[in-house]
PDB file of C-alpha atoms in Angstrom:
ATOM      1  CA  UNK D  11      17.468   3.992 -12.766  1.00 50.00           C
ATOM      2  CA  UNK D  12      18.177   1.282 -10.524  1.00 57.00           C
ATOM      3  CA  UNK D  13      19.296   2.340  -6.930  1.00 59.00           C
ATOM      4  CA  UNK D  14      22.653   0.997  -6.066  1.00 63.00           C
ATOM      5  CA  UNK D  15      21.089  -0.068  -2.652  1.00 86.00           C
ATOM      6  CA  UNK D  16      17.981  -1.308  -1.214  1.00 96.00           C
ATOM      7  CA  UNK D  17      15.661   0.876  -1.053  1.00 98.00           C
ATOM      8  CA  UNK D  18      14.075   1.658   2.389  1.00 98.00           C
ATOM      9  CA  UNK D  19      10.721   1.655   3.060  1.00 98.00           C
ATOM     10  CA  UNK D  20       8.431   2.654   5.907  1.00 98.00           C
ATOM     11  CA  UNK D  21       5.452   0.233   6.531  1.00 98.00           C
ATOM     12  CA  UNK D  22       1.708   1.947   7.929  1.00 98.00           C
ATOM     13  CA  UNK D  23      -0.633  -0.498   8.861  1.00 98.00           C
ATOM     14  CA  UNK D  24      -3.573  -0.464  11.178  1.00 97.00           C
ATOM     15  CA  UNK D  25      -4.541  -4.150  11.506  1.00 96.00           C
ATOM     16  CA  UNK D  26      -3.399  -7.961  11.271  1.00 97.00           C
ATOM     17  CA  UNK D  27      -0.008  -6.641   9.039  1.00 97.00           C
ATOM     18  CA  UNK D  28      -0.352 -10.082   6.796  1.00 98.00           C
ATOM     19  CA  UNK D  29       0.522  -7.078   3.581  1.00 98.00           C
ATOM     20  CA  UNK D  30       3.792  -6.353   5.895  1.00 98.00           C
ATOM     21  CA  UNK D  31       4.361 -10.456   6.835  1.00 98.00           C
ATOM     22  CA  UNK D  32       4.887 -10.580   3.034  1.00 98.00           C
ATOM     23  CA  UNK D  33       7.208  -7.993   2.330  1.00 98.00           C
ATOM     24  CA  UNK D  34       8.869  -9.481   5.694  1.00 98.00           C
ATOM     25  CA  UNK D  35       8.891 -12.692   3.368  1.00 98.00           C
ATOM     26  CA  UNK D  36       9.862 -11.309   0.488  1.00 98.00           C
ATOM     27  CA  UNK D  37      12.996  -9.335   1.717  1.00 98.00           C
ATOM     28  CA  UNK D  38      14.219 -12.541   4.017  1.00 98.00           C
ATOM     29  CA  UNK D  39      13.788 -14.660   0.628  1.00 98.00           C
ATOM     30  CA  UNK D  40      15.797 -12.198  -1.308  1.00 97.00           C
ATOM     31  CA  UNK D  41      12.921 -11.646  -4.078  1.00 98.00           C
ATOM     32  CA  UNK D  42      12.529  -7.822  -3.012  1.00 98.00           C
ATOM     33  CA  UNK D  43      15.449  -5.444  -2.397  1.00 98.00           C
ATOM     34  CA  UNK D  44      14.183  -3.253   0.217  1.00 98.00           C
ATOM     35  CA  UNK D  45      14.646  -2.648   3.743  1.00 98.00           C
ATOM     36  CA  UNK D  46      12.005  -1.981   6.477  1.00 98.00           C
ATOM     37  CA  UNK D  47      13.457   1.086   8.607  1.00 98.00           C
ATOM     38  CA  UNK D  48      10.211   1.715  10.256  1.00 98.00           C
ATOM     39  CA  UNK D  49       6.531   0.454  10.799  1.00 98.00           C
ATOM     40  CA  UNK D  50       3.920   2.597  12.236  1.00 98.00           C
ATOM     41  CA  UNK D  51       0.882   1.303  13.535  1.00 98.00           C
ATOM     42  CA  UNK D  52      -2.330   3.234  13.652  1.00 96.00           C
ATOM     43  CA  UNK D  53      -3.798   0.877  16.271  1.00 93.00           C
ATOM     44  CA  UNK D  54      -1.880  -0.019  19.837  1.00 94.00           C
ATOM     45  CA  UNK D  55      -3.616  -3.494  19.099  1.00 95.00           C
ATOM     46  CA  UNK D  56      -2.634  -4.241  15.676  1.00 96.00           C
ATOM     47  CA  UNK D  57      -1.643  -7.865  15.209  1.00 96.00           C
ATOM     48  CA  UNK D  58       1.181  -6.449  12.566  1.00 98.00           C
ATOM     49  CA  UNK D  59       3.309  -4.841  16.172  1.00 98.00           C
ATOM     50  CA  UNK D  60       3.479  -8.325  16.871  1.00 98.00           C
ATOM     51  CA  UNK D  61       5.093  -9.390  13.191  1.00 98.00           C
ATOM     52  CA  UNK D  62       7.206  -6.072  13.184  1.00 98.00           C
ATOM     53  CA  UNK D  63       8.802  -7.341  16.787  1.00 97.00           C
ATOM     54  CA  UNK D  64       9.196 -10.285  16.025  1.00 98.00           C
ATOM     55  CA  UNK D  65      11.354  -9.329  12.744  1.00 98.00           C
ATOM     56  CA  UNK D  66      13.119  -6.801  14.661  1.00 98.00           C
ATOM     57  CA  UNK D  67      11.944  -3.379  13.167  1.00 98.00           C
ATOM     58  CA  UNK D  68      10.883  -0.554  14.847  1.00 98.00           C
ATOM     59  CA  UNK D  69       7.551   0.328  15.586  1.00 97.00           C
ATOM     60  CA  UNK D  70       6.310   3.683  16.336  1.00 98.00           C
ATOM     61  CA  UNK D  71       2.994   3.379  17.541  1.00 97.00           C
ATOM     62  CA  UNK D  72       0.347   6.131  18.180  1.00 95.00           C
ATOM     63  CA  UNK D  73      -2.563   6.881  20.491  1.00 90.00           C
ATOM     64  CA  UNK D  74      -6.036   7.674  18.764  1.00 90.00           C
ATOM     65  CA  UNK D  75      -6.100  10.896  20.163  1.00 92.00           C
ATOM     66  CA  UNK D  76      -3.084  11.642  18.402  1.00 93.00           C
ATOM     67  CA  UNK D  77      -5.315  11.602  14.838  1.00 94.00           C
ATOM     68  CA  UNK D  78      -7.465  14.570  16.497  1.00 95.00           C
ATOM     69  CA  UNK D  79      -4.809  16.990  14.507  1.00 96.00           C
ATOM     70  CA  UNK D  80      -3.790  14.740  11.455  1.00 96.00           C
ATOM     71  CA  UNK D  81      -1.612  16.750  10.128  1.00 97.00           C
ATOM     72  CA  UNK D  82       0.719  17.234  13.581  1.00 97.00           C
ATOM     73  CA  UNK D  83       0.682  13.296  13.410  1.00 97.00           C
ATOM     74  CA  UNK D  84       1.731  13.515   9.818  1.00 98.00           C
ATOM     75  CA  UNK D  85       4.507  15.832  10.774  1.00 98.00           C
ATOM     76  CA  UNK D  86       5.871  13.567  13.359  1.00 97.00           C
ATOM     77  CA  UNK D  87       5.967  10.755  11.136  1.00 98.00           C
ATOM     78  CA  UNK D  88       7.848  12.911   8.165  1.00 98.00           C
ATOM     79  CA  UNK D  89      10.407  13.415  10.474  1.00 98.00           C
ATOM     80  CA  UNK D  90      10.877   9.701  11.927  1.00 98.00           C
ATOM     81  CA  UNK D  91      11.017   9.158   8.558  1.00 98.00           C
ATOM     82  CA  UNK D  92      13.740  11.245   7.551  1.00 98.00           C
ATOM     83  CA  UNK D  93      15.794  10.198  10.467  1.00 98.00           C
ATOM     84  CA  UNK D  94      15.571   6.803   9.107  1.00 97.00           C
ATOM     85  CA  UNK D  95      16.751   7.579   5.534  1.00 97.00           C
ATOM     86  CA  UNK D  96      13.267   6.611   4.415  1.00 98.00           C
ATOM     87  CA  UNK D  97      12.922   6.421   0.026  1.00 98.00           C
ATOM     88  CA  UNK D  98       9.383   4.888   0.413  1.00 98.00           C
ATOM     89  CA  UNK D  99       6.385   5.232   2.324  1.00 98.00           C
ATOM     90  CA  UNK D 100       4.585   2.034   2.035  1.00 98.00           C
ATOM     91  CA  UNK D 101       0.412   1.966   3.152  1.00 98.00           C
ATOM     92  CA  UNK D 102      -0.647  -1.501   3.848  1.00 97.00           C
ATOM     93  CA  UNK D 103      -4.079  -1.687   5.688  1.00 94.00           C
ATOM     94  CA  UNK D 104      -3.899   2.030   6.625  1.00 96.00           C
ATOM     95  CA  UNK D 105      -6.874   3.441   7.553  1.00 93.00           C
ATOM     96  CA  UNK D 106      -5.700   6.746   7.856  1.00 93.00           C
ATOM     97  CA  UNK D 107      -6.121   9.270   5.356  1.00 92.00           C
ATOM     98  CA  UNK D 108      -2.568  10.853   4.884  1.00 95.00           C
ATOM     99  CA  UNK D 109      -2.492  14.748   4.876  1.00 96.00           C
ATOM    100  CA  UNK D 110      -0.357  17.473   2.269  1.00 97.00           C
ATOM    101  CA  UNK D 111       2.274  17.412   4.974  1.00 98.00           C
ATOM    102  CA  UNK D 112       3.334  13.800   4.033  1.00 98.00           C
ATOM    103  CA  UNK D 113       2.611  13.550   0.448  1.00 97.00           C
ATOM    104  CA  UNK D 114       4.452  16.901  -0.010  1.00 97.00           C
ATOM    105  CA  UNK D 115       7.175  15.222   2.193  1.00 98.00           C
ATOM    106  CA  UNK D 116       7.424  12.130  -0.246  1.00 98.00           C
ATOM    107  CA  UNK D 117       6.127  13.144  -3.652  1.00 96.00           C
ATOM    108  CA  UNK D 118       5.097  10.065  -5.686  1.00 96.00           C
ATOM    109  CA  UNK D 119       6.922   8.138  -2.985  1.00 98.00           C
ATOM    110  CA  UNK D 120       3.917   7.146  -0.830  1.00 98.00           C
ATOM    111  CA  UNK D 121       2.576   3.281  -2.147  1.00 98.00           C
ATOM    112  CA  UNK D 122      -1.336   2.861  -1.116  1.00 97.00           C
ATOM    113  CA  UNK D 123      -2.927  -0.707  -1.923  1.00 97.00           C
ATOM    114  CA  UNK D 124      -6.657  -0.950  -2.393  1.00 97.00           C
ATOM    115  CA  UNK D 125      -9.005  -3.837  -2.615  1.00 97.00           C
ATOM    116  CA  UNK D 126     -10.721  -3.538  -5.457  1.00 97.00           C
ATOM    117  CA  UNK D 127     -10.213  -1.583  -9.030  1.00 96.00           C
ATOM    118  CA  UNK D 128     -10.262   1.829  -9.079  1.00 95.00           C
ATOM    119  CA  UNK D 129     -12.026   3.797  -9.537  1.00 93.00           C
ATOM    120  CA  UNK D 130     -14.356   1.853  -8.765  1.00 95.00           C
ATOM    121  CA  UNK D 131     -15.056   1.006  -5.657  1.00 96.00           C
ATOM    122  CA  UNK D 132     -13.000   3.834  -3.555  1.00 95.00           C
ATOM    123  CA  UNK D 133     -13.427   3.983  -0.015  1.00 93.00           C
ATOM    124  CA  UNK D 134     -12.760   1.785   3.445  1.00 92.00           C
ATOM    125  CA  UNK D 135     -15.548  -1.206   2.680  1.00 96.00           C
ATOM    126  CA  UNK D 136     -14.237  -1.460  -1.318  1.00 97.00           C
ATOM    127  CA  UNK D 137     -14.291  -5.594  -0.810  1.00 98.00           C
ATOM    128  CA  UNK D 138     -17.980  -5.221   0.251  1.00 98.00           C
ATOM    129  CA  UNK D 139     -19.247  -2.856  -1.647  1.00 98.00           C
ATOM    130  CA  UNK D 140     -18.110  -4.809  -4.854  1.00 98.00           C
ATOM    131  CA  UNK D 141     -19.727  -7.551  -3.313  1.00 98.00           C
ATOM    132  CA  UNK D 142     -23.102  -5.922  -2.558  1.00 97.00           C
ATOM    133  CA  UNK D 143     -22.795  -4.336  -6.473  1.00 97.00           C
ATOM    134  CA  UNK D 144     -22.961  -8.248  -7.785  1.00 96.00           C
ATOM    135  CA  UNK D 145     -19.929  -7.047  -9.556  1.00 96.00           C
ATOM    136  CA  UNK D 146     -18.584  -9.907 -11.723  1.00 96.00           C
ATOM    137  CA  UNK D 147     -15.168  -8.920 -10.953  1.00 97.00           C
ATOM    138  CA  UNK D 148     -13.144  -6.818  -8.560  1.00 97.00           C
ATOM    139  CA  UNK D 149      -9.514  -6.891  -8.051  1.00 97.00           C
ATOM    140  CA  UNK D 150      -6.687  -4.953  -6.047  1.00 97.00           C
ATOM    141  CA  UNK D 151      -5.399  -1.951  -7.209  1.00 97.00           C
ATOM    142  CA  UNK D 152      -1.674  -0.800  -6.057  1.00 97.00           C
ATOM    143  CA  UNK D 153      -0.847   3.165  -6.622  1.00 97.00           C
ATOM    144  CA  UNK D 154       0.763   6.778  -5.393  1.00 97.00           C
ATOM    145  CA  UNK D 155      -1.174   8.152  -3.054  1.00 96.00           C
ATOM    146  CA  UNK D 156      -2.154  12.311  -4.023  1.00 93.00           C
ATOM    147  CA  UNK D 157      -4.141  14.372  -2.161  1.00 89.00           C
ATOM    148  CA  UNK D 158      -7.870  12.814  -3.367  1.00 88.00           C
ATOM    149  CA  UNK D 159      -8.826   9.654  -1.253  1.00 86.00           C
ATOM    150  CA  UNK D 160      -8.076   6.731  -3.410  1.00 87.00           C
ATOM    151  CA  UNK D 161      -7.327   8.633  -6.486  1.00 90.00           C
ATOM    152  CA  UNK D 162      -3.330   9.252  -7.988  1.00 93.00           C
ATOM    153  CA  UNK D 163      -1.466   7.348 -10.850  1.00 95.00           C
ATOM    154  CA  UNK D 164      -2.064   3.581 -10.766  1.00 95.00           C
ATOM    155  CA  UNK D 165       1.375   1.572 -10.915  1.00 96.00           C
ATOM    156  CA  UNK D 166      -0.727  -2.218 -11.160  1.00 96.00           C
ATOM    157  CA  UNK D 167      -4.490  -3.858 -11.165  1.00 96.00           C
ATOM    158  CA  UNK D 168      -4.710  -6.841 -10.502  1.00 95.00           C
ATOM    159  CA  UNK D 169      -8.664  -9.201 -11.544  1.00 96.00           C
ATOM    160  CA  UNK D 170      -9.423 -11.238  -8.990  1.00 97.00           C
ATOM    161  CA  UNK D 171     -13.341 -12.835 -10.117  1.00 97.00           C
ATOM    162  CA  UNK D 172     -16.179 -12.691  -7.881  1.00 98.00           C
ATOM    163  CA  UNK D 173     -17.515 -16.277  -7.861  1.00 97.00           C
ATOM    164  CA  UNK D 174     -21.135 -17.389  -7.537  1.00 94.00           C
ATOM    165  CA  UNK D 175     -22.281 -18.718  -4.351  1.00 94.00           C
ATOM    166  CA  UNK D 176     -19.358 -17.266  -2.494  1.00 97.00           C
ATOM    167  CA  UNK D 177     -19.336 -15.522   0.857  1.00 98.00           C
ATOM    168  CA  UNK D 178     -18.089 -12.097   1.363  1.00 98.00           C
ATOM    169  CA  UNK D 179     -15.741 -13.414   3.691  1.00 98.00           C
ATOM    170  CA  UNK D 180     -14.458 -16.079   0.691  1.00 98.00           C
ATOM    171  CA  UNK D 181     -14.118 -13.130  -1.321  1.00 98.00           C
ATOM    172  CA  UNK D 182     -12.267 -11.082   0.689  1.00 98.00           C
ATOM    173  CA  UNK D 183      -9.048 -14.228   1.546  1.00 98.00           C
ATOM    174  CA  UNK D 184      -9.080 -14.571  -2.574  1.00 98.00           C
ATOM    175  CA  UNK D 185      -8.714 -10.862  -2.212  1.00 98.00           C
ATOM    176  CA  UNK D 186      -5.788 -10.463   0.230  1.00 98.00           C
ATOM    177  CA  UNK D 187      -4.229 -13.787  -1.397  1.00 98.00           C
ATOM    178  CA  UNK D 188      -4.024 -11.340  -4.659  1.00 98.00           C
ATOM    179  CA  UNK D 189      -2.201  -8.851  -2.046  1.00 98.00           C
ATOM    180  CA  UNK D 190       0.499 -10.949  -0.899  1.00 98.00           C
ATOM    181  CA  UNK D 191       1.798 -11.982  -4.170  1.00 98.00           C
ATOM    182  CA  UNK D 192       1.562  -8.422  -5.963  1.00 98.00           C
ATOM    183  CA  UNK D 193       2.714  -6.251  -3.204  1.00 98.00           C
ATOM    184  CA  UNK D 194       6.684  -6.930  -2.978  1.00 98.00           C
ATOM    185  CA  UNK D 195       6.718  -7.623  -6.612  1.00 98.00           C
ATOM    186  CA  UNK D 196       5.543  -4.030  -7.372  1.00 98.00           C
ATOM    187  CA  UNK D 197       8.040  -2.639  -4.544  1.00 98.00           C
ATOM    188  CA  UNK D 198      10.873  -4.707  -6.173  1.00 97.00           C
ATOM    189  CA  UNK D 199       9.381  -3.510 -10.004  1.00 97.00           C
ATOM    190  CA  UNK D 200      10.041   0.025  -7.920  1.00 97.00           C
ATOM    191  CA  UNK D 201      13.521  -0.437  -6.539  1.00 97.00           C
ATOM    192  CA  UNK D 202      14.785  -1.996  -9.943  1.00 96.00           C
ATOM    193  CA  UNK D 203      13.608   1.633 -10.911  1.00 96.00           C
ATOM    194  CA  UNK D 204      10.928   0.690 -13.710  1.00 96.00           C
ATOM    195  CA  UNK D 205       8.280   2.827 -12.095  1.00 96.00           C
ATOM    196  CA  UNK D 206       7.801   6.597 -12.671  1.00 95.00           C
ATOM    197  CA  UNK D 207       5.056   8.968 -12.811  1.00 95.00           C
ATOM    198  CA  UNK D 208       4.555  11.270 -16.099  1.00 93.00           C
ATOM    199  CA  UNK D 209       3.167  14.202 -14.107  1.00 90.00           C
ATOM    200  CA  UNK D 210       2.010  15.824 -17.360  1.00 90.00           C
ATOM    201  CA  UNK D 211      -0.120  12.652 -18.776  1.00 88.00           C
ATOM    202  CA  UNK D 212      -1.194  11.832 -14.391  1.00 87.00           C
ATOM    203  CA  UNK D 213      -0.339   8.567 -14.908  1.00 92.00           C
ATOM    204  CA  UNK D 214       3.008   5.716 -14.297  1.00 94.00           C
ATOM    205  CA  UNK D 215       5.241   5.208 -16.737  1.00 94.00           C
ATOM    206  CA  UNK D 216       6.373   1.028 -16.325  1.00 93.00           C
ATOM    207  CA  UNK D 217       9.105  -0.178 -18.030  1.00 93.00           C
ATOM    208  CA  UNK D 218       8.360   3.176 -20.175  1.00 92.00           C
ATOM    209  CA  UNK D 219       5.285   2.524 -21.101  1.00 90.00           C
ATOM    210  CA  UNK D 220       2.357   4.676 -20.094  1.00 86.00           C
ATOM    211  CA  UNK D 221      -0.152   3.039 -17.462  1.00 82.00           C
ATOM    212  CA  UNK D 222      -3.860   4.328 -17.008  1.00 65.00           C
ATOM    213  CA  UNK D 223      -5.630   0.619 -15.840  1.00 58.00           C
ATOM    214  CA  UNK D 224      -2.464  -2.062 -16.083  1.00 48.00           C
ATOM    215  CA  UNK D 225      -4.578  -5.131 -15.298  1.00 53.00           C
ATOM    216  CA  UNK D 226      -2.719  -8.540 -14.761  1.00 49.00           C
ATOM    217  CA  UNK D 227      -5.583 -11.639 -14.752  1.00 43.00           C
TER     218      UNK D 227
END
């Protein structure tokens, strides 16, 4: 069911926060119907803090040594995000491993985007390691997060061809190109409510129909 409001979403990024610029876009062009209560950075020098500021959204930012007890860190973010009336928990360029505490927090409410297609490829370097593989293709895969790294029910996939002759670093712009474009329009597939998760089959249900690999070329 559609929700009679925006939904709101809290951002997690650890980097540049071009995956946040475009829901940023998207929401100021009016193509997604969320709002973004809350970023939280990973990194005091992300380049997203900047983007976040500069769009007037709040920013919790955390020390490194706060990630010595993950879990503690997860528990202050549950709660920042329940003071903000948070629906969504949105990962884009996290590279922090979310604990129980938060995913039991936000059941099949926490959004992780991956560069490449799971399952293959899991892990922090997937853009390189697809690369180093020779694989013809890779892709980007958007899903709920669970508690095995890379792993729960996979909402979109999107191809994105590995051309010959092409640098790694060629690859990986095609790659975050694919990103930008898919990212809001799954969030907005999400708020218009089209999006569940069968827990018996493990797997999304969009626009009712059930989703193992849903790969858009």
């Amino acid at each position: 069911m559609r929700m009679t409001r925006p939904i709101n979403i809290a951002v997690l990024i650890s980097g540049s926060g071009t995956n946040l610029q475009a829901i940023i876009d998207a929401i100021g062009r009016g193509d997604l119907d969320a709002v973004i209560s809350l970023v939280v950075s990973s990194n005091q020098t992300a380049g997203g803090i900047k983007r976040a500021e500069r769009a007037d959204i709040p920013c919790l930012i955390l020390e490194p040594a706060d990630y010595d007890d993950p879990e503690a860190v997860d528990t202050r973010l549950v709660e920042a995000f329940r003071e903000s009336g948070v629906d969504y928990v949105v990962m884009a360029g996290y590279m922090r491993k979310v604990t129980p505490v938060l995913l039991d927090a936000f059941p099949d409410r926490v959004i992780n985007l991956h560069p490449a297609l799971l399952p293959r490829h899991p892990g922090a370097h997937g853009i390189q390691d697809a690369y180093d593989a020779h694989d013809a293709e890779t892709g980007i895969t958007i899903h709920f997060a669970n508690a095995e790294y890379d792993k729960g029910p996979i909402i979109y996939q999107q191809v994105v061809e590995i051309r010959p002759d092409e640098t790694v670093d060629e690859l990986e712009a095609r790659i975050h190109e694919a990103e930008h474009a898919a990212y809001p329009k799954v969030l907005q597939m999400i708020a218009e409510g089209r999006v569940q998760v069968d827990k018996d089959a493990g797997c999304c249900l969009v626009d009712g129909k059930e989703v193992h690999s849903l790969v858009h070329n």
